[in-house]
Tab-separated table of C-alpha atoms in Angstrom:
chain	number	residue	atom	x	y	z
A	1	MET	CA	62.613	25.856	13.003
A	2	SER	CA	63.640	29.127	14.587
A	3	GLU	CA	66.237	29.306	17.335
A	4	PRO	CA	64.845	29.695	20.892
A	5	THR	CA	64.853	33.242	22.159
A	6	MET	CA	66.970	34.215	25.163
A	7	ASP	CA	63.799	34.660	27.234
A	8	ALA	CA	62.681	31.138	26.313
A	9	THR	CA	66.084	29.724	27.250
A	10	ARG	CA	66.046	31.568	30.558
A	11	SER	CA	62.585	30.218	31.326
A	12	THR	CA	63.781	26.613	31.040
A	13	GLY	CA	67.197	26.863	32.709
A	14	SER	CA	67.356	26.104	36.446
A	15	LEU	CA	69.761	25.012	39.159
A	16	VAL	CA	69.514	23.000	42.348
A	17	CYS	CA	72.472	22.020	44.529
A	18	VAL	CA	71.939	18.939	46.676
A	19	GLY	CA	73.914	17.077	49.316
A	20	LEU	CA	74.806	13.434	48.908
A	21	GLY	CA	75.685	13.105	52.573
A	22	MET	CA	78.968	11.726	53.869
A	23	THR	CA	78.625	7.938	53.573
A	24	LEU	CA	77.871	6.346	50.210
A	25	GLY	CA	74.223	5.376	49.814
A	26	SER	CA	73.366	5.890	53.477
A	27	HIS	CA	72.595	9.590	53.595
A	28	LEU	CA	70.909	10.406	50.300
A	29	GLY	CA	67.363	11.644	50.867
A	30	PRO	CA	64.429	11.053	48.482
A	31	LEU	CA	64.153	14.722	47.507
A	32	ALA	CA	67.833	14.951	46.548
A	33	ARG	CA	67.552	11.697	44.599
A	34	SER	CA	64.546	13.068	42.733
A	35	HIS	CA	66.427	16.218	41.729
A	36	ILE	CA	69.346	14.144	40.458
A	37	GLU	CA	67.194	11.774	38.428
A	38	GLN	CA	65.015	14.513	36.890
A	39	SER	CA	67.824	16.866	35.863
A	40	ASP	CA	69.271	17.243	32.379
A	41	VAL	CA	72.880	17.584	33.557
A	42	VAL	CA	74.529	16.567	36.843
A	43	PHE	CA	77.764	18.149	38.090
A	44	ALA	CA	79.543	16.161	40.791
A	45	GLY	CA	81.826	17.552	43.474
A	46	LEU	CA	82.388	14.418	45.525
A	47	SER	CA	84.985	13.113	47.948
A	48	ASP	CA	85.621	9.679	46.468
A	49	GLY	CA	85.862	8.180	42.977
A	50	ILE	CA	83.739	5.220	44.054
A	51	VAL	CA	80.969	7.585	45.147
A	52	GLU	CA	81.168	9.265	41.741
A	53	LEU	CA	80.810	5.900	39.983
A	54	TRP	CA	77.750	5.173	42.110
A	55	LEU	CA	76.231	8.503	41.057
A	56	HIS	CA	76.706	7.550	37.391
A	57	LYS	CA	74.195	4.731	37.941
A	58	MET	CA	71.555	7.350	38.777
A	59	HIS	CA	72.066	9.600	35.740
A	60	ALA	CA	73.536	9.263	32.257
A	61	ASP	CA	75.207	12.688	32.143
A	62	VAL	CA	77.370	13.149	35.241
A	63	ARG	CA	80.259	15.599	34.894
A	64	SER	CA	82.973	15.493	37.511
A	65	LEU	CA	84.259	18.737	38.998
A	66	GLN	CA	87.378	17.058	40.407
A	67	PRO	CA	89.587	17.658	37.312
A	68	TYR	CA	89.542	21.385	38.073
A	69	TYR	CA	91.727	20.768	41.141
A	70	HIS	CA	95.519	20.804	40.734
A	71	GLU	CA	98.354	21.032	43.244
A	72	GLY	CA	99.773	24.553	43.126
A	73	LYS	CA	96.639	26.005	41.532
A	74	SER	CA	94.596	28.458	43.578
A	75	ARG	CA	91.423	26.858	44.863
A	76	MET	CA	89.573	30.113	44.175
A	77	GLN	CA	90.448	29.746	40.481
A	78	THR	CA	89.193	26.161	40.654
A	79	TYR	CA	85.932	27.207	42.300
A	80	ARG	CA	85.304	29.955	39.748
A	81	GLN	CA	85.819	27.488	36.906
A	82	MET	CA	83.297	25.172	38.525
A	83	VAL	CA	80.763	27.990	38.708
A	84	ASP	CA	81.395	28.867	35.057
A	85	ALA	CA	80.854	25.249	33.974
A	86	ILE	CA	77.618	24.939	35.948
A	87	LEU	CA	76.213	28.293	34.794
A	88	ALA	CA	77.023	27.566	31.135
A	89	GLU	CA	74.514	24.704	31.195
A	90	VAL	CA	71.916	26.714	33.109
A	91	ARG	CA	72.197	29.506	30.526
A	92	ALA	CA	71.766	26.917	27.789
A	93	GLY	CA	68.305	26.183	29.164
A	94	LYS	CA	69.199	22.966	30.994
A	95	LYS	CA	67.779	21.742	34.278
A	96	VAL	CA	71.056	21.445	36.206
A	97	CYS	CA	71.751	19.592	39.449
A	98	GLY	CA	74.967	20.129	41.365
A	99	VAL	CA	75.724	17.186	43.654
A	100	PHE	CA	78.200	17.716	46.491
A	101	TYR	CA	79.367	15.451	49.283
A	102	GLY	CA	78.035	16.190	52.733
A	103	HIS	CA	75.933	19.330	52.887
A	104	PRO	CA	76.203	21.440	49.691
A	105	GLY	CA	76.368	24.653	51.699
A	106	VAL	CA	79.022	23.696	54.260
A	107	PHE	CA	82.617	24.582	53.326
A	108	ALA	CA	81.450	24.805	49.725
A	109	TRP	CA	82.000	28.113	47.917
A	110	ALA	CA	80.999	26.976	44.432
A	111	PRO	CA	77.409	25.889	45.225
A	112	HIS	CA	76.631	29.139	47.042
A	113	LYS	CA	78.166	31.239	44.273
A	114	SER	CA	76.465	29.262	41.505
A	115	ILE	CA	73.063	29.814	43.093
A	116	GLU	CA	73.807	33.499	43.687
A	117	VAL	CA	74.802	34.078	40.049
A	118	ALA	CA	71.909	32.040	38.652
A	119	ARG	CA	69.378	33.997	40.705
A	120	SER	CA	70.953	37.320	39.729
A	121	GLU	CA	70.421	36.370	36.074
A	122	GLY	CA	66.794	35.430	36.630
A	123	TYR	CA	67.063	31.646	36.785
A	124	PRO	CA	65.310	29.637	39.523
A	125	ALA	CA	67.974	28.233	41.831
A	126	HIS	CA	67.981	26.759	45.312
A	127	MET	CA	69.821	24.423	47.673
A	128	GLU	CA	68.669	21.240	49.373
A	129	PRO	CA	70.467	20.304	52.615
A	130	GLY	CA	72.398	17.118	53.197
A	131	ILE	CA	73.990	15.266	56.098
A	132	SER	CA	77.290	16.999	56.806
A	133	ALA	CA	80.508	15.972	58.523
A	134	GLU	CA	79.322	18.042	61.484
A	135	ASP	CA	76.199	15.876	61.803
A	136	CYS	CA	78.325	12.723	61.700
A	137	LEU	CA	80.738	14.176	64.249
A	138	TYR	CA	78.007	14.748	66.823
A	139	ALA	CA	76.772	11.187	66.388
A	140	ASP	CA	80.151	9.435	66.369
A	141	LEU	CA	81.701	11.409	69.230
A	142	GLY	CA	78.548	11.531	71.356
A	143	ILE	CA	78.520	15.318	71.539
A	144	ASP	CA	75.356	17.298	72.194
A	145	PRO	CA	76.094	20.920	71.219
A	146	GLY	CA	73.327	22.040	73.554
A	147	THR	CA	75.171	20.823	76.668
A	148	TYR	CA	78.089	23.253	76.724
A	149	GLY	CA	77.758	25.017	73.385
A	150	CYS	CA	79.963	24.650	70.324
A	151	GLN	CA	82.303	26.996	68.484
A	152	HIS	CA	83.226	26.172	64.897
A	153	TYR	CA	86.118	27.760	63.020
A	154	GLU	CA	88.057	27.002	59.884
A	155	ALA	CA	91.498	26.289	61.341
A	156	SER	CA	93.422	28.789	59.218
A	157	GLN	CA	90.888	31.513	59.944
A	158	LEU	CA	91.655	31.055	63.623
A	159	LEU	CA	95.292	31.930	62.853
A	160	PHE	CA	94.719	34.725	60.346
A	161	TYR	CA	92.300	36.718	62.503
A	162	GLN	CA	91.916	37.631	66.143
A	163	ARG	CA	89.050	35.339	67.105
A	164	ARG	CA	87.665	34.804	70.586
A	165	ILE	CA	87.765	31.286	71.985
A	166	ASP	CA	85.419	30.215	74.770
A	167	PRO	CA	87.223	27.352	76.567
A	168	THR	CA	84.043	26.449	78.470
A	169	ALA	CA	82.485	25.217	75.193
A	170	TYR	CA	83.519	22.647	72.592
A	171	LEU	CA	85.882	24.018	69.963
A	172	VAL	CA	85.657	22.396	66.517
A	173	LEU	CA	88.339	23.249	63.962
A	174	TRP	CA	87.852	22.324	60.314
A	175	GLN	CA	90.446	21.646	57.600
A	176	VAL	CA	93.287	21.254	60.089
A	177	GLY	CA	95.403	19.518	57.431
A	178	LEU	CA	95.557	22.831	55.547
A	179	VAL	CA	96.088	25.059	58.571
A	180	GLY	CA	98.133	28.172	57.868
A	181	ASP	CA	97.967	27.926	54.063
A	182	GLN	CA	97.734	31.479	52.708
A	183	SER	CA	98.205	30.495	49.064
A	184	LEU	CA	94.959	28.492	48.659
A	185	ALA	CA	97.054	26.304	46.360
A	186	ARG	CA	98.285	23.502	48.614
A	187	PHE	CA	96.631	20.251	49.591
A	188	SER	CA	98.413	20.057	52.964
A	189	THR	CA	100.740	21.925	55.304
A	190	GLY	CA	103.452	20.475	57.520
A	191	SER	CA	104.183	20.095	61.211
A	192	ALA	CA	105.584	23.626	61.565
A	193	TYR	CA	102.211	25.055	60.571
A	194	LYS	CA	100.394	22.804	63.023
A	195	GLN	CA	102.814	23.994	65.701
A	196	VAL	CA	101.643	27.557	65.091
A	197	LEU	CA	98.084	26.369	65.670
A	198	VAL	CA	99.162	24.661	68.906
A	199	ASP	CA	100.869	27.870	70.057
A	200	VAL	CA	97.673	29.855	69.460
A	201	LEU	CA	95.507	27.292	71.240
A	202	ALA	CA	97.979	27.106	74.138
A	203	ARG	CA	96.801	30.582	75.141
A	204	ASP	CA	93.585	28.947	76.349
A	205	TYR	CA	94.376	25.232	76.718
A	206	PRO	CA	97.177	23.302	78.457
A	207	LEU	CA	99.373	21.254	76.112
A	208	GLU	CA	98.231	18.053	77.834
A	209	HIS	CA	94.567	18.811	77.088
A	210	GLU	CA	93.078	15.880	75.172
A	211	ILE	CA	91.932	16.613	71.637
A	212	THR	CA	90.205	14.378	69.103
A	213	LEU	CA	91.036	14.056	65.409
A	214	TYR	CA	87.913	13.035	63.546
A	215	ARG	CA	87.077	11.975	59.992
A	216	ALA	CA	83.648	10.791	58.864
A	217	PRO	CA	83.588	7.622	56.735
A	218	THR	CA	82.704	8.038	53.057
A	219	LEU	CA	82.202	4.335	52.295
A	220	PRO	CA	80.039	1.839	54.246
A	221	ILE	CA	83.057	-0.437	54.757
A	222	GLN	CA	85.013	2.335	56.494
A	223	HIS	CA	84.987	3.401	60.119
A	224	ALA	CA	85.179	6.930	61.445
A	225	ARG	CA	88.627	8.123	62.458
A	226	ILE	CA	88.505	8.899	66.172
A	227	GLU	CA	92.018	9.482	67.496
A	228	ARG	CA	92.603	11.092	70.863
A	229	LEU	CA	95.919	12.699	71.738
A	230	PRO	CA	97.354	15.597	73.769
A	231	LEU	CA	97.182	19.026	72.144
A	232	GLY	CA	100.978	19.306	72.285
A	233	SER	CA	101.334	16.177	70.100
A	234	LEU	CA	99.358	17.600	67.174
A	235	PRO	CA	102.411	18.633	65.061
A	236	GLN	CA	103.585	14.993	64.930
A	237	ALA	CA	100.153	13.581	64.036
A	238	GLU	CA	99.097	12.652	60.504
A	239	VAL	CA	96.305	15.040	59.561
A	240	GLY	CA	94.556	15.061	56.190
A	241	MET	CA	92.317	17.556	54.436
A	242	ALA	CA	89.176	15.779	55.623
A	243	ASP	CA	90.212	15.647	59.298
A	244	THR	CA	88.519	17.790	61.922
A	245	MET	CA	89.892	18.612	65.360
A	246	VAL	CA	87.711	18.770	68.463
A	247	LEU	CA	88.716	20.273	71.794
A	248	PRO	CA	86.349	19.591	74.713
A	249	PRO	CA	85.785	22.289	77.341
A	250	VAL	CA	88.732	22.876	79.630
A	251	HIS	CA	86.903	25.015	82.219
A	252	PRO	CA	83.415	24.802	83.739
A	253	MET	CA	80.849	27.437	82.821
A	254	GLN	CA	80.809	30.367	85.254
A	255	VAL	CA	77.518	31.495	86.743
A	256	ASP	CA	76.562	35.108	85.979
A	257	HIS	CA	75.126	35.981	89.378
A	258	GLU	CA	74.091	39.500	88.379
A	259	ILE	CA	71.968	38.333	85.456
A	260	ARG	CA	70.498	35.442	87.438
A	261	ALA	CA	69.439	37.860	90.190
A	262	ARG	CA	67.843	40.093	87.587
A	263	LEU	CA	65.931	37.165	86.114
A	264	SER	CA	64.813	36.023	89.585
A	265	ALA	CA	63.451	39.508	90.234
A	266	LEU	CA	61.538	39.310	86.950
A	267	ASP	CA	60.174	35.903	87.990
A	268	ARG	CA	58.900	37.349	91.284
A	269	ALA	CA	57.367	40.362	89.582
A	270	THR	CA	55.678	38.171	86.965
A	271	ALA	CA	54.344	35.822	89.658
A	272	GLY	CA	52.840	38.800	91.527
A	273	GLN	CA	50.922	39.844	88.422
A	274	GLU	CA	49.343	36.449	87.862
A	275	PRO	CA	45.698	36.069	88.932
């Protein structure tokens, strides 16, 4: 039997990246489950070893991406190795499913890059959404982002760049446990780094302003972490990689009288044109 041609291999290889959601078993949708069960190979980038064991019950060939992580190793090197491992199977003509905790496109470089590379090489590739930590945060903290608006930043990005903060909206900061890490090789940073974050936020918020540290549960037996404390106490708080920090508005929204007057004039003009 002759070997398959490259065109034949390319025609059979494919990639889909799906989200498992945050809490084991609770958030997996039927479409994501179908992709997992019908794939040839499953790559798993999950938050908990128990969740990974549960995934093994759904497919015989589940390959963990966790061993690529090492303390002191650049996370970008880790992510590139993940992409290489995933694409090797796609190029071999396999139907590949990448399974990631939460939403596969939120704070997840490898899924986006894997899909980008696969498409550039002519393979069908797409992403299916999942329930993210942001979705859980809104539910657990009772926040409606439509009430005051929401700003989301990766915590270190807020320090590295000159970003504008709107203190009349919610401010949500992700990966606070890694704030200030420029090496991309650490799993946490200490209180001195969190103090820098406090100093930056103190430009817009008083130190006594109440913040919330939040972590979505990954197992059904767990509860969400919801810890409220003053902003000035953040450096002494225990903050992990999965913890998110939420600052509620500190000022009321200010009416833009000029724009409102302009809109009222438009309303009157529109009303005058109506039959």
